[in-house]
mmCIF file with all atom_site columns, C-alpha atoms in Angstrom:
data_model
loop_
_atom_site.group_PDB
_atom_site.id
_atom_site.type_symbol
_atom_site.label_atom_id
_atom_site.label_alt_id
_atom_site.label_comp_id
_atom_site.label_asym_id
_atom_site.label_entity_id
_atom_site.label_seq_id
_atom_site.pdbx_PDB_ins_code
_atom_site.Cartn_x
_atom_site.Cartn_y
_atom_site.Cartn_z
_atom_site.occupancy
_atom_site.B_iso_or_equiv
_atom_site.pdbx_formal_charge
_atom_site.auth_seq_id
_atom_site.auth_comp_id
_atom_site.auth_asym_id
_atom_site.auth_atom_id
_atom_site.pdbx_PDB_model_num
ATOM 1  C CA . UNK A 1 1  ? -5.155 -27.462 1.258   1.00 0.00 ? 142 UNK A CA 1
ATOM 2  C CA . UNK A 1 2  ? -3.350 -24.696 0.584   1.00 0.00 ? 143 UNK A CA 1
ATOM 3  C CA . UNK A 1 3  ? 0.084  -24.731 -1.793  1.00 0.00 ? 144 UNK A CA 1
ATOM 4  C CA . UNK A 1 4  ? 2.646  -22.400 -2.300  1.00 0.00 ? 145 UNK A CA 1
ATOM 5  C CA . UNK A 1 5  ? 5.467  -21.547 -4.936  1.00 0.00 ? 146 UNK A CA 1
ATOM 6  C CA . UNK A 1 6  ? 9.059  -22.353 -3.028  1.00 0.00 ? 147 UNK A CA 1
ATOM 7  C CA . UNK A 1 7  ? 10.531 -19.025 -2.071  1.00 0.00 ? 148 UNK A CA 1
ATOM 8  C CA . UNK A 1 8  ? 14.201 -18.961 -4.169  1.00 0.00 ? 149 UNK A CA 1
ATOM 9  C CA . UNK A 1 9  ? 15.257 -15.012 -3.019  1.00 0.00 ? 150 UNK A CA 1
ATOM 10 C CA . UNK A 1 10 ? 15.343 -13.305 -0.358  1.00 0.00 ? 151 UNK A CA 1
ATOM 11 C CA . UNK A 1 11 ? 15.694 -9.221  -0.844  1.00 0.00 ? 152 UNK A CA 1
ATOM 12 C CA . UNK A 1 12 ? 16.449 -5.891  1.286   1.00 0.00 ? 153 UNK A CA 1
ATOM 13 C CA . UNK A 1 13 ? 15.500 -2.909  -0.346  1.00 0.00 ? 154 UNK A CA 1
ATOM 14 C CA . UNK A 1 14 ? 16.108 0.251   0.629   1.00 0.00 ? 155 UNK A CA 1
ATOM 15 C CA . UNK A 1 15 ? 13.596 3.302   -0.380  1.00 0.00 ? 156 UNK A CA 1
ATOM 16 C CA . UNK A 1 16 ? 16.093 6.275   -1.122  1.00 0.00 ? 157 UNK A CA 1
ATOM 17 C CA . UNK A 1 17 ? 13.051 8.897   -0.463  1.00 0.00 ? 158 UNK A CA 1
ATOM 18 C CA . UNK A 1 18 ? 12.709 7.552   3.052   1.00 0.00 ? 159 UNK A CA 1
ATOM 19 C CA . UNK A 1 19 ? 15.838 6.028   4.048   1.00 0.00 ? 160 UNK A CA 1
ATOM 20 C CA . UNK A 1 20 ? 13.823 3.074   5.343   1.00 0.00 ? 161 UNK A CA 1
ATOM 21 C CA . UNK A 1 21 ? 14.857 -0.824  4.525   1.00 0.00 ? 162 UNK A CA 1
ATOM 22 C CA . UNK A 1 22 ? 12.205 -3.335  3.291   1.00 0.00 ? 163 UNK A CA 1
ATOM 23 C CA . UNK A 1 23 ? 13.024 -7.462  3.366   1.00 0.00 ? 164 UNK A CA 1
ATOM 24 C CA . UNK A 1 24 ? 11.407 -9.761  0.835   1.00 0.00 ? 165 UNK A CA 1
ATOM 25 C CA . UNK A 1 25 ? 11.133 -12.896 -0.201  1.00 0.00 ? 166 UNK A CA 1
ATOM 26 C CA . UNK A 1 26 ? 10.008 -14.133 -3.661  1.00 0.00 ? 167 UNK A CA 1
ATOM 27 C CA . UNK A 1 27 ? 10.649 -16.227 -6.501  1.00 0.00 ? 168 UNK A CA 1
ATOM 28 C CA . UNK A 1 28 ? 12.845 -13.622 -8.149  1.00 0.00 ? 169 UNK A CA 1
ATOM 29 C CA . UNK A 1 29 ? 14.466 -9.949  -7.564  1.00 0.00 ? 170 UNK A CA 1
ATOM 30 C CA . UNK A 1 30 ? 12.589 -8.548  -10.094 1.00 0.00 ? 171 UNK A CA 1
ATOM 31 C CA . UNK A 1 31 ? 9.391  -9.606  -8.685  1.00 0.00 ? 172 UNK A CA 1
ATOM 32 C CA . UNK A 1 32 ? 10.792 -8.231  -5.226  1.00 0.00 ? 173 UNK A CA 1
ATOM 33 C CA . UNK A 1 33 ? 11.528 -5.454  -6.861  1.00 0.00 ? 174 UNK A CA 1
ATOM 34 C CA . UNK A 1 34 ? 8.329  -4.907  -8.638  1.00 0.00 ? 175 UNK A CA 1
ATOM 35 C CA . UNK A 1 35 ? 6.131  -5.704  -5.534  1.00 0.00 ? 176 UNK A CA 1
ATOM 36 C CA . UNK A 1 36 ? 7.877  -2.951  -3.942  1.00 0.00 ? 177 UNK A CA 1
ATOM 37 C CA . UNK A 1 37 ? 7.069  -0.301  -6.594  1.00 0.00 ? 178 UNK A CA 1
ATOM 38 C CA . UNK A 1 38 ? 3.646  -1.366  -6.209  1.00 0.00 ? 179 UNK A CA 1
ATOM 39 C CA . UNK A 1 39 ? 3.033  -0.279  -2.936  1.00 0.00 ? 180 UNK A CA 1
ATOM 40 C CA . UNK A 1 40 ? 3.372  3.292   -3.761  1.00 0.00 ? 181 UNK A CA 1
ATOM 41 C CA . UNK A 1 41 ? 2.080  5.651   -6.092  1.00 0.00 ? 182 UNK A CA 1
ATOM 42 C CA . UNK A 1 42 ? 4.850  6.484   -9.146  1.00 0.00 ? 183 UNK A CA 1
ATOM 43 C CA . UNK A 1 43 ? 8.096  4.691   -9.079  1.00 0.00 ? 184 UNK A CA 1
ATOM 44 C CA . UNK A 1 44 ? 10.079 5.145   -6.090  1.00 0.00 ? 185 UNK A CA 1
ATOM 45 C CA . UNK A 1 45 ? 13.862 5.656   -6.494  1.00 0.00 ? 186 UNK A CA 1
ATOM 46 C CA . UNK A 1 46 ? 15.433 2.260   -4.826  1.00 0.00 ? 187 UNK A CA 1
ATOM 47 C CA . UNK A 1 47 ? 18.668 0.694   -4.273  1.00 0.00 ? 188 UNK A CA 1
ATOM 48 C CA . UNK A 1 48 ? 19.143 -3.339  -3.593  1.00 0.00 ? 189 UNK A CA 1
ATOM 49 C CA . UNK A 1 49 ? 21.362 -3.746  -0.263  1.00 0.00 ? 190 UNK A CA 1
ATOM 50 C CA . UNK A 1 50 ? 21.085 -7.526  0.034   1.00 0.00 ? 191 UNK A CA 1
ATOM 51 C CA . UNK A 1 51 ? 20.202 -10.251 -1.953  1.00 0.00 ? 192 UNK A CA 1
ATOM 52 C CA . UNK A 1 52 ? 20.416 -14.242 -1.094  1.00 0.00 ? 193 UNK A CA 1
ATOM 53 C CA . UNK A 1 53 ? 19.521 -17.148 -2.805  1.00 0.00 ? 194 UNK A CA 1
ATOM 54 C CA . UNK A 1 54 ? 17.334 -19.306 -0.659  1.00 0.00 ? 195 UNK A CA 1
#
């Protein structure tokens, strides 16, 4: 059986190099945030467009 952490925020990101929007979901914004920087090499330049509380 599989269990997972309840989901509390939901984030849009958008990547200010490529003018594309991300959506995540996540126990925080930081980790959001810090998943996002981790799918690139160096830190990306970012700004948060949306962010609800689930």
């Amino acid at each position: 059986m599989i269990v997972s952490k309840p989901v509390k925020v939901e984030v849009e990101i958008e990547d200010l190099t490529t003018n594309c929007t991300y959506r995540y979901k996540g126990n925080s914004m930081k980790d959001c945030v810090e998943y996002f920087q981790s799918l690139f090499i160096g830190r990306r330049p970012y700004q948060v467009i949306h962010a609800k509380v689930l």
